[in-house]
Amino acid sequence: MPRISFSSWLPFLAWPRPSAALLRGEFWAGMTVGLMLVPQGVAYAALAGMPLVTGIYASLLPALVAVLFSASTRLGVGPTALTSLLIGASLTGLAEPGSAQWVQMAVWIALLCGALQCVMGLVRFGWVVNVVTSPVLSGFTQAAALLILSSQLGALTGLRADFSALLHTPSLGLFDLTAAAFGLGAVVALWLAKRLKPTFPAAIVVVGLAGGISWISGYADAGGAVVGHLPQGLPSLQWPGLLPWTDFSSLLMPVLVITLVSFLETASSAKVESQRSSERWNENQDLIGQGLSKISSGLCGSFATSASFSRSAINLYAGAQSGWATVFSILVVLVVLLWLTPALYYVPQSALAAIVVTAVFSLVKPATFTRLWRTSRVESVIALVTFALTLATAPRMYWGVLAGLVMNLCHFLYQRLHPRIIEVGLHPDGSLRDRHLWNLPPLAPELLALRMDAELDFASASALERWVMEHLSAHPEIKHLCLMAQPVNRIDVTGLETFAQLHAQMLARGGCLHVSGLKLPVEAALRKAGLLPAAAGLVTYRTDADALVALQQLPPRVTPL
């Protein structure tokens, strides 16, 4: 029985012992991420429709819990654009953004998502992440990115009315030009900083400059949209009140989608970290860590967290070696929350919108659809349908990713039900290839030699039986059937029955069933079913080379047994 170490359940016990050299590098990496985390947390709280200070709450205790209990210790955990958008979109129409009911429902989303992820990690369900393929995720994230960008355009440009009013009566008077100057200037500054030095914490510098200019110019006193007052001090831990059953039922689908999408965000960052560290990614422990992080965020009165790909990448680029870097970034957030929240009062909301826009804009990659179309037409259609449905069903945009999942599973099932079956012939290079594609002669007279590149189970068995029967009906002279079974690595009860039927069919035609290259699990299943060892009309060969030698010596006709 394998030994279970404490570090597998408490990953922080495996952190390297702190030294002066290690802590010096971890300090600067943590400072870089921490200075990004504060403005992004406030901006993403606005995107989720939550009170702005909850974005800082979600960057404090949840980030600490995640780094202590996750196997991937260098992830930038906290508020993220995609998860925040899903929360805001899921609650639209159920409550007023920023109201007590809205906050209560967002807290319950965090608690339920966290509990679900913890259970999935404990029962080792990390493989679920493989259900969502890259085309589905790409179509969903690009549509979500466009929705995020469109939701921030009004705040970014200082638009005082909705877009329909702007279309009917376009006028500069509908814009707050000062807010537009703050927003567009911040976008340019953030874009230049990202191009010139990606690891520079430009977000906090831009926020500081915008807040300073706003204070000097009296923008807030003139009625400009600013962050406003944020409460100081640590959040208090509390359990939210129970919701009516109708509200709980309306959160069921958002919880499932947010759980899946947030874990996909974590996976995209964790895989990069595992590749750099040359260690296997422990997805189940990360599920537990991320689930506990969401639960702690809900208990702080905040919203669901996730792993940010951009902050995780910057953490790696800045030289983070362990979870100590995240501890230092959390200390930065703690200092801001205890003493510096009044400094955020004058920050224009358009500057926060600029942070969201620059962080999300990199997700829009139209060339992805072109590349998919060249690679796989079916998967490109799945990606496009996911993209279109996500946009069309907004704010209930989880229907897009669910439709993509169903289409992808249907495509997978279709492929399993229609495996590749070929009649093989001996190529001049000595390999067995498609006889009809390469115009090769049969391996022997009155012989049908075939290969099926799939498992012999309930999904493929009927296709194999149908293929063989159709071929035998069209060629009554065939007396021998040879199954090149090396690609078959599993067989179930339906496959065993099909195997027996093929054997009986060849006996009835006065011939033999030849089987080459049986793998051990398949051979063991055949023996348990009583179909092996070889009986009358059944011959097995260990390798394809042995089968070729024997088959080429077959007489023109075999006397029926």
XYZ file of N, CA and C in Angstrom, residues 2 58 205 224 258 266 270 276 325 341 379 389 415 465 471 516 520 528 538 542 551:
63
model
N 0.681 2.205 -0.947
C 1.545 3.363 -1.028
C 1.432 4.238 0.212
N -11.070 39.478 -1.656
C -10.828 38.236 -2.402
C -9.367 38.027 -2.738
N 0.887 51.854 -10.845
C 1.434 53.163 -11.201
C 0.384 53.994 -11.935
N -17.350 63.775 -10.955
C -16.797 62.699 -11.770
C -16.955 61.348 -11.100
N -19.293 27.995 -13.536
C -18.206 28.747 -12.903
C -17.178 27.787 -12.308
N -7.406 27.747 -13.866
C -6.328 27.237 -13.022
C -5.450 26.258 -13.798
N -1.500 26.266 -14.222
C -0.783 25.205 -13.512
C 0.047 24.349 -14.472
N 7.567 24.067 -16.339
C 8.805 24.745 -15.957
C 9.519 24.027 -14.821
N 6.588 33.750 -2.408
C 6.306 34.952 -3.209
C 4.855 35.377 -3.047
N -6.443 52.309 1.771
C -7.682 52.386 0.990
C -8.182 53.823 0.775
N -14.207 20.525 -35.561
C -13.884 21.221 -34.317
C -13.953 22.731 -34.474
N -23.184 31.164 -29.687
C -24.210 30.967 -28.662
C -23.858 31.706 -27.371
N -17.245 9.423 -33.458
C -15.968 8.828 -33.850
C -15.805 7.438 -33.247
N -18.566 -5.714 -36.951
C -19.379 -6.827 -37.445
C -20.052 -6.463 -38.774
N -18.554 -7.154 -46.330
C -17.458 -7.601 -47.199
C -17.613 -9.079 -47.558
N -3.973 -11.890 -34.680
C -2.548 -11.608 -34.537
C -2.336 -10.467 -33.538
N -2.241 -8.321 -23.723
C -2.521 -9.126 -22.538
C -3.917 -8.880 -21.953
N -11.065 -15.705 -20.054
C -12.107 -15.775 -19.041
C -13.467 -16.100 -19.657
N -9.919 -21.492 -35.133
C -9.372 -20.285 -34.510
C -7.872 -20.466 -34.319
N 1.465 -14.591 -32.109
C 1.972 -13.617 -31.162
C 2.295 -12.282 -31.837
N 0.050 -17.117 -42.901
C -1.034 -16.825 -43.832
C -0.613 -17.004 -45.280
